Each structure stands twice: as structure tokens, then as C-alpha cells.
Short mmCIF file of C-alpha atoms and ligand atoms in Angstrom, two decimals:
data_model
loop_
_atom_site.label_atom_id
_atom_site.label_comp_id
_atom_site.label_asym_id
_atom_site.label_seq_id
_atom_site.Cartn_x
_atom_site.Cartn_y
_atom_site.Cartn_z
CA UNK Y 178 0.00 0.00 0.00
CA UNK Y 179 1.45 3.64 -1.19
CA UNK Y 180 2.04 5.62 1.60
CA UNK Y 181 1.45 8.86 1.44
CA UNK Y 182 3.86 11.82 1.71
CA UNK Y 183 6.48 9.61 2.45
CA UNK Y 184 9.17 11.41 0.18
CA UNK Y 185 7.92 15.22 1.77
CA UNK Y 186 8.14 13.41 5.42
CA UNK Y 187 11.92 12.65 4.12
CA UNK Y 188 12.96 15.38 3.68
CA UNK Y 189 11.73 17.18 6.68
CA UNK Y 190 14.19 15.53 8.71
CA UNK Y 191 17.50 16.75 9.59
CA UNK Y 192 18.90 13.70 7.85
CA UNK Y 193 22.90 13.64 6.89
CA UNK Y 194 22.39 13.21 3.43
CA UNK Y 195 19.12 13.44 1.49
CA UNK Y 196 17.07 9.66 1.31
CA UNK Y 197 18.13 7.78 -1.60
CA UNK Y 198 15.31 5.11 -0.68
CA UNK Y 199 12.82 4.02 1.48
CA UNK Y 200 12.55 0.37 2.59
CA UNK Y 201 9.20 -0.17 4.11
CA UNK Y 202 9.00 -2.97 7.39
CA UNK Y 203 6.44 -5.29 7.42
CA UNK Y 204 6.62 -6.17 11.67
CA UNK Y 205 4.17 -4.40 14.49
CA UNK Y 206 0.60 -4.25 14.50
CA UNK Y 207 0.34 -0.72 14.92
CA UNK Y 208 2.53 1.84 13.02
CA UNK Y 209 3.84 1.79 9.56
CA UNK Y 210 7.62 1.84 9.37
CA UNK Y 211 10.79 2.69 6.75
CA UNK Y 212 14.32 2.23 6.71
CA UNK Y 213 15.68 5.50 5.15
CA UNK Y 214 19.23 4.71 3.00
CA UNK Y 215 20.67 8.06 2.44
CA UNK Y 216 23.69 6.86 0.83
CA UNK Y 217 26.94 4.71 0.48
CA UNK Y 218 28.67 5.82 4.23
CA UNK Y 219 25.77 8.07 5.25
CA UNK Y 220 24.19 6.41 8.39
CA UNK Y 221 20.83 5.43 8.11
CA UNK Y 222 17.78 6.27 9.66
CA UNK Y 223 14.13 5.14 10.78
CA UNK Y 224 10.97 6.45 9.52
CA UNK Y 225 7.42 6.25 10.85
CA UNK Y 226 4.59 7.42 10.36
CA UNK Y 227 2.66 7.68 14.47
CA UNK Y 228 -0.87 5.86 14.27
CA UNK Y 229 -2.72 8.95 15.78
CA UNK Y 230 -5.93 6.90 15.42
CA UNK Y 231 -4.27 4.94 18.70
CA UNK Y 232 -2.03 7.44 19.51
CA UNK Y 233 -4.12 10.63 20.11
CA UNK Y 234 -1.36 12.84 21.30
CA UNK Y 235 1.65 12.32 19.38
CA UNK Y 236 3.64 15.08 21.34
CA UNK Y 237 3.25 13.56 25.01
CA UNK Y 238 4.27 10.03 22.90
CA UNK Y 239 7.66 11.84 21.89
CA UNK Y 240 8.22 13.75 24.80
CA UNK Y 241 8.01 10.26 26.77
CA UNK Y 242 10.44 9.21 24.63
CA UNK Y 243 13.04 11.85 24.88
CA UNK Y 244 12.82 11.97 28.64
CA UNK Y 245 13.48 7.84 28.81
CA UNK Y 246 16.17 7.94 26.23
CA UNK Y 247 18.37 10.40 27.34
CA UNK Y 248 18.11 9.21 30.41
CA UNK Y 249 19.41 6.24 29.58
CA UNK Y 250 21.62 7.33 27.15
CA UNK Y 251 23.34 9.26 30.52
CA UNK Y 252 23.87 5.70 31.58
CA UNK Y 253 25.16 4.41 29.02
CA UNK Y 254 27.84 6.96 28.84
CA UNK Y 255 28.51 6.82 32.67
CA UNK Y 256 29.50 3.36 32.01
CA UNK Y 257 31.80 3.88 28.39
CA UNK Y 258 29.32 2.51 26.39
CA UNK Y 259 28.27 3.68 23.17
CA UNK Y 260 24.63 5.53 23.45
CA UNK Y 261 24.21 6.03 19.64
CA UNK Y 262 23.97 1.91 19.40
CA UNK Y 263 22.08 1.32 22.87
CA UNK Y 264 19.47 3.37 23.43
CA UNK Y 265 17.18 5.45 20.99
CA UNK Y 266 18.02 8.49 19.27
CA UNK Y 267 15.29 10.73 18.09
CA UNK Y 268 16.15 12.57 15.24
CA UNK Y 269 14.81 16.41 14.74
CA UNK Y 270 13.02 17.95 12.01
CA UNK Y 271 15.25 20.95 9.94
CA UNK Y 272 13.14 22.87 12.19
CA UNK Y 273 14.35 21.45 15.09
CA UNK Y 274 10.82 19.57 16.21
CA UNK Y 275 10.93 16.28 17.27
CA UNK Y 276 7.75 15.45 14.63
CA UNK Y 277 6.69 16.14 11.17
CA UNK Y 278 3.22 16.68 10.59
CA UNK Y 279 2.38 16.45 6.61
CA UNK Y 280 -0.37 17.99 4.95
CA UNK Y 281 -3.21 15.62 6.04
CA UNK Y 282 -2.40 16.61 9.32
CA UNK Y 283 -0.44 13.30 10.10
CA UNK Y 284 2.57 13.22 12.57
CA UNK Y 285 5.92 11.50 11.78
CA UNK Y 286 9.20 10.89 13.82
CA UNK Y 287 12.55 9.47 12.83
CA UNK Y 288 15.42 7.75 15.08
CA UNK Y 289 18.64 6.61 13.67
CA UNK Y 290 18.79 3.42 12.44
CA UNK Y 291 21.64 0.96 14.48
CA UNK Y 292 23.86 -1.46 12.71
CA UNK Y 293 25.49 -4.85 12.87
CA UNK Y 294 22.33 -5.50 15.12
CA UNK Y 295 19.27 -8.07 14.07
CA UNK Y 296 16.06 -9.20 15.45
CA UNK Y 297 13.73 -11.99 15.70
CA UNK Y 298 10.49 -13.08 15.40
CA UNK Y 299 10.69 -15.69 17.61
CA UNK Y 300 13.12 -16.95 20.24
CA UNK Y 301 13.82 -20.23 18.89
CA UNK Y 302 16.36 -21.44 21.17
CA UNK Y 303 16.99 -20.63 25.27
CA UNK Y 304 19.70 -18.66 24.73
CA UNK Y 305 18.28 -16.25 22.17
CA UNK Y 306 15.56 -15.78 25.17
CA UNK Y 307 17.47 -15.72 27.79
CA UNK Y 308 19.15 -12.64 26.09
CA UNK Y 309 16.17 -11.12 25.45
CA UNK Y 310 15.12 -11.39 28.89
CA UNK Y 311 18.96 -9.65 30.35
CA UNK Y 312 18.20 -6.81 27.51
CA UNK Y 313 14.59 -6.08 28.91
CA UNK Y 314 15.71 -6.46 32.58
CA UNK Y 315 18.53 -4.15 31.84
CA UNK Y 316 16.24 -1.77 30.54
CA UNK Y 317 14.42 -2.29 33.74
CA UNK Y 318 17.22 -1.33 35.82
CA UNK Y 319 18.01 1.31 33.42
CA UNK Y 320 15.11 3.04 34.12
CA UNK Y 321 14.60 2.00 37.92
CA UNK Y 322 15.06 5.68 39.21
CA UNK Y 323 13.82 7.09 36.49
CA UNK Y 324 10.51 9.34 37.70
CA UNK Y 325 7.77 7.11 36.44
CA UNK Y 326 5.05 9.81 37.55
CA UNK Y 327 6.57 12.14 34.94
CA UNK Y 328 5.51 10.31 31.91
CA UNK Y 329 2.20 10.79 29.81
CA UNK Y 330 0.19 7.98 29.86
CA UNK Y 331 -0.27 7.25 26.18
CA UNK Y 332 -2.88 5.36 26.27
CA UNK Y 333 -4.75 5.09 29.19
CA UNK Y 334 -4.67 2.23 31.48
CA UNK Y 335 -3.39 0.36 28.79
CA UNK Y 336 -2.45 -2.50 31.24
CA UNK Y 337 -5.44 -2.76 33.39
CA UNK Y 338 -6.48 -6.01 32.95
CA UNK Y 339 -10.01 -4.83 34.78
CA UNK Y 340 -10.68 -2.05 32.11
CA UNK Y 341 -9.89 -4.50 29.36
CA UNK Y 342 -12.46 -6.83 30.68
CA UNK Y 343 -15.27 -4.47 31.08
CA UNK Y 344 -14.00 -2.99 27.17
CA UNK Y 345 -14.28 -6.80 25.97
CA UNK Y 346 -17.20 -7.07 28.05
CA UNK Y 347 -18.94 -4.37 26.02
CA UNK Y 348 -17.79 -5.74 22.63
CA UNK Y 349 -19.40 -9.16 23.65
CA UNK Y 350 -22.76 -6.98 24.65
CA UNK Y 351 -22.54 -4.57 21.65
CA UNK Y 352 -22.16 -7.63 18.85
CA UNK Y 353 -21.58 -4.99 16.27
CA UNK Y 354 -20.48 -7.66 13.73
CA UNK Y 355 -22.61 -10.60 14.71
CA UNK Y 356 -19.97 -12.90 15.33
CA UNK Y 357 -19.96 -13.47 19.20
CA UNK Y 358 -22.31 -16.60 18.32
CA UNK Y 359 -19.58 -18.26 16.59
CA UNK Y 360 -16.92 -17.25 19.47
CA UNK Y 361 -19.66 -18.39 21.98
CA UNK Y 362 -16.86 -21.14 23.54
CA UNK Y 363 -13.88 -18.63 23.83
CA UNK Y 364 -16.49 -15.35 25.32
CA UNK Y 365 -17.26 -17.75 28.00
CA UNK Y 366 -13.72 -19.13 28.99
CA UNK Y 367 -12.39 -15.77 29.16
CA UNK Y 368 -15.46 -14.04 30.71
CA UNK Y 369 -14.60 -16.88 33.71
CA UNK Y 370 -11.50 -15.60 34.30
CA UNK Y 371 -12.32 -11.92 34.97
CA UNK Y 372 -12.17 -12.19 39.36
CA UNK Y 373 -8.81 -12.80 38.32
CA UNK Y 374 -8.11 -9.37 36.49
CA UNK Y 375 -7.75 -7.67 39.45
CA UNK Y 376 -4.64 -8.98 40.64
CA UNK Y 377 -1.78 -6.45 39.43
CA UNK Y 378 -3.78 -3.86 39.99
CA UNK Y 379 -4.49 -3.93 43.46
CA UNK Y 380 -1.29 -4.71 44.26
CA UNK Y 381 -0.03 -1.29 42.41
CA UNK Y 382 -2.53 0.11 44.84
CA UNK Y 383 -1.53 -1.48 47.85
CA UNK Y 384 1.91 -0.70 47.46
CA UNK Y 385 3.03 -4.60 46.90
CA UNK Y 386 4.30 -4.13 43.28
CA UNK Y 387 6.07 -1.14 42.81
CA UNK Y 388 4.87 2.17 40.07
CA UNK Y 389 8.25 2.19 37.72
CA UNK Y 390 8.86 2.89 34.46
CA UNK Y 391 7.72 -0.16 31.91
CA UNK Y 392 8.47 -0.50 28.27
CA UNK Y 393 4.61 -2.69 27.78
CA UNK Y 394 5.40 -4.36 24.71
CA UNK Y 395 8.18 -7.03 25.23
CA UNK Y 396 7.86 -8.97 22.21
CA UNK Y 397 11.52 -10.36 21.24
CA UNK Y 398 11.10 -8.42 18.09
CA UNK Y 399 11.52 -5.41 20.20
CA UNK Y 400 15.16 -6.19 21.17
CA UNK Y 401 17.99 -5.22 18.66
CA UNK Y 402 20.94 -7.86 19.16
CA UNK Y 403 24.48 -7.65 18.15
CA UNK Y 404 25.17 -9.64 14.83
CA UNK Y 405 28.33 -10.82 15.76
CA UNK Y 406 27.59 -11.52 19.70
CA UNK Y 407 24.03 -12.36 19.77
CA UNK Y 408 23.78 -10.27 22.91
CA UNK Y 409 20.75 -7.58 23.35
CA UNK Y 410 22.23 -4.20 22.05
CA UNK Y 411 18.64 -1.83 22.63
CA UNK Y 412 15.29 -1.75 23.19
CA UNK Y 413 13.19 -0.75 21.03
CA UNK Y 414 9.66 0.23 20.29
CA UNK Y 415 8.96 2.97 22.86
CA UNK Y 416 5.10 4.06 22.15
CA UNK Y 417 4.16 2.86 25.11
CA UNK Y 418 6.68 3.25 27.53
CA UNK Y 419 4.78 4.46 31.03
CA UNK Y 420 3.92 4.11 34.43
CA UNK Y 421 3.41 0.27 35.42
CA UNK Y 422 4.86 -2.71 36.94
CA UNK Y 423 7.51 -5.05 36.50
CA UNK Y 424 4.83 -7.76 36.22
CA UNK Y 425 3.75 -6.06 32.79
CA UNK Y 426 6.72 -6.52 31.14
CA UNK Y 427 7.50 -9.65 32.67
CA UNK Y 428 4.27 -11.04 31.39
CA UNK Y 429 4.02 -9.97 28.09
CA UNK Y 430 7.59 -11.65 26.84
CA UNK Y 431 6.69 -14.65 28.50
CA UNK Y 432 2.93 -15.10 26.91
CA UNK Y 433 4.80 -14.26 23.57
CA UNK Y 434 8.29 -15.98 23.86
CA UNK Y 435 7.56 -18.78 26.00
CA UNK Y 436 4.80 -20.23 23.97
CA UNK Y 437 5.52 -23.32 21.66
CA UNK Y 438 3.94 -21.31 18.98
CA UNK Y 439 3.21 -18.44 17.32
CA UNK Y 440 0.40 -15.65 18.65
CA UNK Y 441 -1.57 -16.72 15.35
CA UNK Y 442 -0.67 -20.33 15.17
CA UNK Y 443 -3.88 -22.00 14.45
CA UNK Y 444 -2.71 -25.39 14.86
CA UNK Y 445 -4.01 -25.19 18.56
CA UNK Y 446 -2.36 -28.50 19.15
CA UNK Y 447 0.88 -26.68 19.13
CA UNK Y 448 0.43 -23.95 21.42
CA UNK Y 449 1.36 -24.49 24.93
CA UNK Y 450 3.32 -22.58 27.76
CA UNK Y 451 7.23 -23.83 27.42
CA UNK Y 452 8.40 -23.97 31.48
CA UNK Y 453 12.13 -24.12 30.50
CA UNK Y 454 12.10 -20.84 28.55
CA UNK Y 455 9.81 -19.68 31.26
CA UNK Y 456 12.58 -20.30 33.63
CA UNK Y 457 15.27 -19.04 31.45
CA UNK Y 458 13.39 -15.75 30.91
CA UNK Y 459 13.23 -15.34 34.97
CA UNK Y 460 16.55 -15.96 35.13
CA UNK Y 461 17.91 -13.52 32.84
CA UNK Y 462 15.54 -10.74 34.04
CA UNK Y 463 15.10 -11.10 37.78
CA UNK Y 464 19.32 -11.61 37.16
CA UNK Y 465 19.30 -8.17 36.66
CA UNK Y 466 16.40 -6.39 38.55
CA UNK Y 467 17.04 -8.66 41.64
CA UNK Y 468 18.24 -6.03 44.28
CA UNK Y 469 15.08 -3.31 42.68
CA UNK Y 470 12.34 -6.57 42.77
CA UNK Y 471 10.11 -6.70 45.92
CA UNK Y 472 9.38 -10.71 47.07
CA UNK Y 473 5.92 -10.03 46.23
CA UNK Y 474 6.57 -8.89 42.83
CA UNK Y 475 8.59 -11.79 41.88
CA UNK Y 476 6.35 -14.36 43.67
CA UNK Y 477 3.28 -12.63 41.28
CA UNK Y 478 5.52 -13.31 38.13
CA UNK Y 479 3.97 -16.35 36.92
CA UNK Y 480 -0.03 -14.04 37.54
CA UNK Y 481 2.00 -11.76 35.20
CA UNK Y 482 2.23 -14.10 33.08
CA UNK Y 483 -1.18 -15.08 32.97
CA UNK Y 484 -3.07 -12.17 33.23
CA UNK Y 485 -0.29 -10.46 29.92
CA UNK Y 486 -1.81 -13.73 28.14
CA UNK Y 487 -6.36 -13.33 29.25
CA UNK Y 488 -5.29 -9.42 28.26
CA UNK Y 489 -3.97 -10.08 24.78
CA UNK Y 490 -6.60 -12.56 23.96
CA UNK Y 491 -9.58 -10.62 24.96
CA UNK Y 492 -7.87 -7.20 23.18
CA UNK Y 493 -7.72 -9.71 20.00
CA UNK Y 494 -11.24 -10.80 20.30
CA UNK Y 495 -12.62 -7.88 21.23
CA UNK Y 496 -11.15 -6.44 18.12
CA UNK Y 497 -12.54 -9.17 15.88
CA UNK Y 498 -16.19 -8.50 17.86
CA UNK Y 499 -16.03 -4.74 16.94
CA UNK Y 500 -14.97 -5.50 12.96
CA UNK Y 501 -11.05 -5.52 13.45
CA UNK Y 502 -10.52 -1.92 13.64
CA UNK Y 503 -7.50 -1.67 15.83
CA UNK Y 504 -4.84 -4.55 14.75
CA UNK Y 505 -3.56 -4.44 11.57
CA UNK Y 506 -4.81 -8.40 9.90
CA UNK Y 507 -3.45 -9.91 7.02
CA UNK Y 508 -6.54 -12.06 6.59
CA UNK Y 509 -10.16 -11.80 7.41
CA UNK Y 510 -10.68 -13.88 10.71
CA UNK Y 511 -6.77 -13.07 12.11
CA UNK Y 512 -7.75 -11.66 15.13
CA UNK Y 513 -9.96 -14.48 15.53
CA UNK Y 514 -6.96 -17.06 14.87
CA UNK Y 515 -4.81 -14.89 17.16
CA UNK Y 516 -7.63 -14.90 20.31
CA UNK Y 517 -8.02 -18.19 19.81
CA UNK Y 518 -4.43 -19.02 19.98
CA UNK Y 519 -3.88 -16.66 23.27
CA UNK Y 520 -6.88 -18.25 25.12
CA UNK Y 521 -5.22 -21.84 24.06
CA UNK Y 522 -2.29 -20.34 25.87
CA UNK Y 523 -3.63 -19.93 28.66
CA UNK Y 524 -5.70 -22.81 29.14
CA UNK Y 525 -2.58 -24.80 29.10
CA UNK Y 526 -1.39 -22.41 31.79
CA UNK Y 527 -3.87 -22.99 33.73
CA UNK Y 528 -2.64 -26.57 34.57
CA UNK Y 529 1.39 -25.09 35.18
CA UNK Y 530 0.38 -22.23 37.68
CA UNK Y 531 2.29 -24.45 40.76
CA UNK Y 532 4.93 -25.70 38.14
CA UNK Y 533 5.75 -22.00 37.53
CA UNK Y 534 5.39 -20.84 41.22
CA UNK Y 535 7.86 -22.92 42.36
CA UNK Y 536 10.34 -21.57 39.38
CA UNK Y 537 9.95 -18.13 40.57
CA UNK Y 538 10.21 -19.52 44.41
CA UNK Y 539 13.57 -20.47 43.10
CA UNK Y 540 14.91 -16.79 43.07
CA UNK Y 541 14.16 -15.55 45.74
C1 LIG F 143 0.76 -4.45 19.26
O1 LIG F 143 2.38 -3.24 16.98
P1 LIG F 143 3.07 -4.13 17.92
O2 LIG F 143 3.23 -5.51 17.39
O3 LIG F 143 4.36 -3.56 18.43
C2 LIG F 143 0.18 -3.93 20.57
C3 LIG F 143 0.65 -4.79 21.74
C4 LIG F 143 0.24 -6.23 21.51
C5 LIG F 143 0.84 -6.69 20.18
C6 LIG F 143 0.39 -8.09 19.86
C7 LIG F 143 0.22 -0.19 21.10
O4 LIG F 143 2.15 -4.26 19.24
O5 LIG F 143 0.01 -4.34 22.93
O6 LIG F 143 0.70 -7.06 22.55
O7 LIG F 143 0.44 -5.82 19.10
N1 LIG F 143 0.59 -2.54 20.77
C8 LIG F 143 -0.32 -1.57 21.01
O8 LIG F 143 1.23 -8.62 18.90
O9 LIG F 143 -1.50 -1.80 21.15
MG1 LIG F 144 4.73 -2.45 19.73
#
């Protein structure tokens, strides 16, 4: 699909050399995205065009951004790293703004792009995970004193398992589509599980789990690693860095790299909760947040877990009950494949809840 203004949104940025071409990425759900070559030598750059239809307030998005980065980037330095390869940097406009808004009234931002560095779909091995896990728990610790009350919150409650409920809840009642008959089976399971939704948020309120600065989206896919080394190099995907808790993060890598499959595998016969690369993942990132964790938070890792997993399913069947109008699908009936395949999930965690308590009772 043409994208429009692309070239003008170019050229807007403060870019060492003008683009010479625009490679478009096909990954994430939510934003479109384009490597920008500007040349033999010239160092490259990331385009992308902000979803405002998610993303209401593009400003508060970047100034989140700017705030976590250079934070970290400070870091980085402290410690004779390189903060050009580990840690975001937003590139300006010519006019010095940290977004372009083109004619239609749609915002764009640009970061440079980081080399020798790849990423993957899918943790296929422990060690790939495992890495993954050190690079988000780094990130973690990066940002442990970090003022998490500071931040915008993007979008709203975007980890409150209880407001997703009542918002699937609604899209069950509301029917718009006519195709909560057919997901009769899957409304029902998850509907069961909503006394359980709850759980990380009272503790945020009670003061068991900690307010800090979470990154929300820990898909592998958001980790750059080194070529050569293999070893987690910088986080990316920032949209929806806020105020949450460790449990979010935690949760979401696991429901996504610790299944046997897929999110849209519809071969349901091959989705299942993997406990080694759920301990591996604990290992790596409670390895580095260990001395920030409360007992409490690490004992609710494997509820993290679970409710990450009830979350993402109902947000994918909601969708699919409202006419898929917030995931991007490559096919009619994705979102149904992918709730499908997140509610599979966590049936099959539903029988390793002690299996994975005891891995967690491990680190303490
Ligand atoms: C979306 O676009 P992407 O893949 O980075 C979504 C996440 C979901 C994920 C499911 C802002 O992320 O919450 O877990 O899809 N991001 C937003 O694959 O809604
Ligand atoms: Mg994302």
C-alpha cells in the first residue's frame, strides 16, 4: 500500500544526506515503518509514520520518549558505552521539532537506524531468550530511578487487565459484527477468568508491586541484538513506555516468547506454555532487577504471566467483535486465529500455575 507523503516526510528531517530510498517494514501491528538509506557511508535512519488513530497525542508520545532515552543514554555513557547503538536516538526535524506533521495533518518521527544488530520473530532457542530477557531487565534497571510519575500515559490504562475486561465485556454486549455466536466457547472461557483481572492492579494500589517505568510491549522483536555476539544491544519500540509494573513486562515476553507457537498459530495443538524458557526468561531478568524486585513482585511473576496472556486474547477478540478496527490483519478472521491461539495459551497455563510458582520460588 502507497504511503502517502512519504518522500515530503523525508525530507523534513535533519537527515545527513538526502534519502536515496525508502525500505518499508512489514513487523508491528500498529505503526507503519521505513528504513531510510541516504547513501553509500551516510548512516541510516528510521521512519514512521505515528498511528494517531491509537495514539491521540503524538507530542506527550515523543516527549516520553526523549525523557526515557536520554536518560538512559546518561547511563550508558557513565558506564563507556556507546549511546548512539544502545538506546534510541530521536532525530529532529530541519526545524528542530521532534515530529513532522504532513499535509493531512499526520505526525511523523525518525530515530537513527543501528547497525550490525538483528532481530527476531521468535526466540527459537533458550539462549536467544534468555538474552532477550537480560536486555529487557537491563532496561528495567536502566530506568529504575527514572521518575515514572513524569511520563504521559499514552494510552490510558493500557495494562489494566479490569478495564480491558469491562472494554471486551462491552464488545461481547454490543455484537456490532454478529460474530460473538460463533466465538460463543472462547467469550465464555475468558469471561470466567475476569475475578482474576484484578490482581496487578491492586497490588499497584496497595503498594506490593512497585509504580516504575515499563516499556509494555516485550515482544523479542523489540530487542535489537548484536550480529556478531548475539547479545541484546537496545530496546526498542517505545510508544508505550509508562507508568506500570515489572509484572507487565515480565508477562508480556513470556505469553509471547515462551509459547511453543506463534500468537496466530492455528494449529491449537501446538500452542502451549514452554516452562524451560519460562525459567530461562526469569533468570535472565530477575538476574538483573534482583536487588530493585520486591518478594511479592517476583512471587506474582507467573499471575504476570497469565493475566499479559487473558489481556492479549480478549484485546484480539474484542477487536474481531467490533470488525477488526484496531490490529492491523493480514486475513479476514486473524484476530480471531490470534484470540483463539492466546486463550489456548492460557488454558494450558492454567494446569502449570504451581509448576511456575515454584520456578519463581527459586529466586528468591
Ligand atoms: C501491538 O504493533 P506491535 O506488534 O508492536 C500492541 C501490543 C500487543 C501486540 C500483539 C500499542 O504491538 O500491545 O501485545 O500488538 N501494541 C499496542 O502482537 O496496542
Ligand atoms: Mg509495539
Amino acid at each position: 500500500m502507497e504511503v502517502k507523503y512519504l518522500d515530503m516526510a523525508g525530507a523534513a528531517f535533519d537527515f545527513a544526506a538526502p534519502p536515496v530510498n525508502f525500505n518499508r517494514c512489514d513487523q508491528g501491528l500498529i505503526s507503519d515503518t521505513f528504513f531510510v538509506d541516504c547513501g553509500e557511508g551516510k548512516p541510516g535512519y528510521i521512519l514512521q509514520k505515528i498511528n494517531t488513530e491509537i495514539f491521540s497525542e503524538p507530542h506527550k508520545l515523543m516527549s516520553n520518549i526523549k525523557g526515557v532515552c536520554t536518560h538512559i543514554a546518561k547511563k550508558v555513557e557513565e558506564l563507556g558505552g556507546d549511546p548512539l547503538r544502545e538506546v534510541r536516538t530521536v532525530i529532529s526535524t530541519k526545524d528542530g521539532a521532534d515530529y513532522f506533521v504532513d499535509p493531512d495533518g499526520c505526525y511523523w518521527r525518525s530515530f537513527l537506524a543501528i547497525s550490525d544488530v538483528t532481530s527476531y520473530d521468535y526466540p527459537d532457542s533458550p539462549e536467544l531468550f534468555y538474552k532477550s530477557a537480560v536486555a529487557f531487565g537491563r532496561f528495567a534497571r536502566q530506568l529504575a530511578d527514572y521518575p515514572a510519575e513524569t511520563l504521559y500515559e499514552t494510552i490510558p490504562g493500557f495494562h489494566n487487565s479490569v478495564s480491558r475486561m469491562e472494554q471486551f465485556r462491552a464488545a461481547v454486549e454490543s455484537d456490532k459484527m454478529g460474530r460473538a455466536a460463533e466465538m460463543k466457547e472462547e467469550i465464555e472461557f475468558a469471561l470466567s477468568k475476569a475475578p482474576l483481572c484484578s490482581y496487578i492492579v491492586d497490588g499497584l494500589r496497595d503498594g506490593r508491586f512497585r509504580t516504575c517505568v515499563t516499556h509494555n510491549d516485550t515482544k523479542i522483536n523489540n530487542v535489537l541484538m548484536d550480529k556478531h555476539t548475539g547479545e541484546g544491544v537496545c530496546i526498542i519500540d517505545l510508544d508505550i513506555v509508562m507508568p506500570g509494573s515489572v509484572l507487565y513486562d515480565f508477562g508480556d515476553a513470556i505469553r509471547f516468547g515462551a509459547s511453543t507457537a506463534l500468537e496466530d498459530e492455528t494449529d491449537l495443538s501446538k500452542v502451549s506454555l514452554d516452562l524451560e524458557m519460562f525459567d530461562v526468561f526469569v533468570n535472565g531478568f530477575v538476574g538483573e532487577l534482583y536487588d530493585s524486585m520486591t518478594k511479592d513482585e517476583i512471587m506474582g511473576l507467573p499471575m504476570g504471566a497469565y493475566l499479559m496472556t487473558l489481556e492479549t486474547g480478549i484485546r484480539f477478540l474484542g477487536d474481531y467483535l467490533n470488525g477488526d478496527v484496531y490490529y492491523h490483519t493480514a486475513y479476514p478472521g486473524h484476530n480471531r486465529d490470534r484470540a483463539r491461539n492466546q486463550l489456548a495459551l492460557l488454558r494450558d497455563m492454567d494446569g502449570k500455575m504451581e509448576e511456575m510458582q515454584a520456578i519463581v520460588a527459586k529466586y528468591l
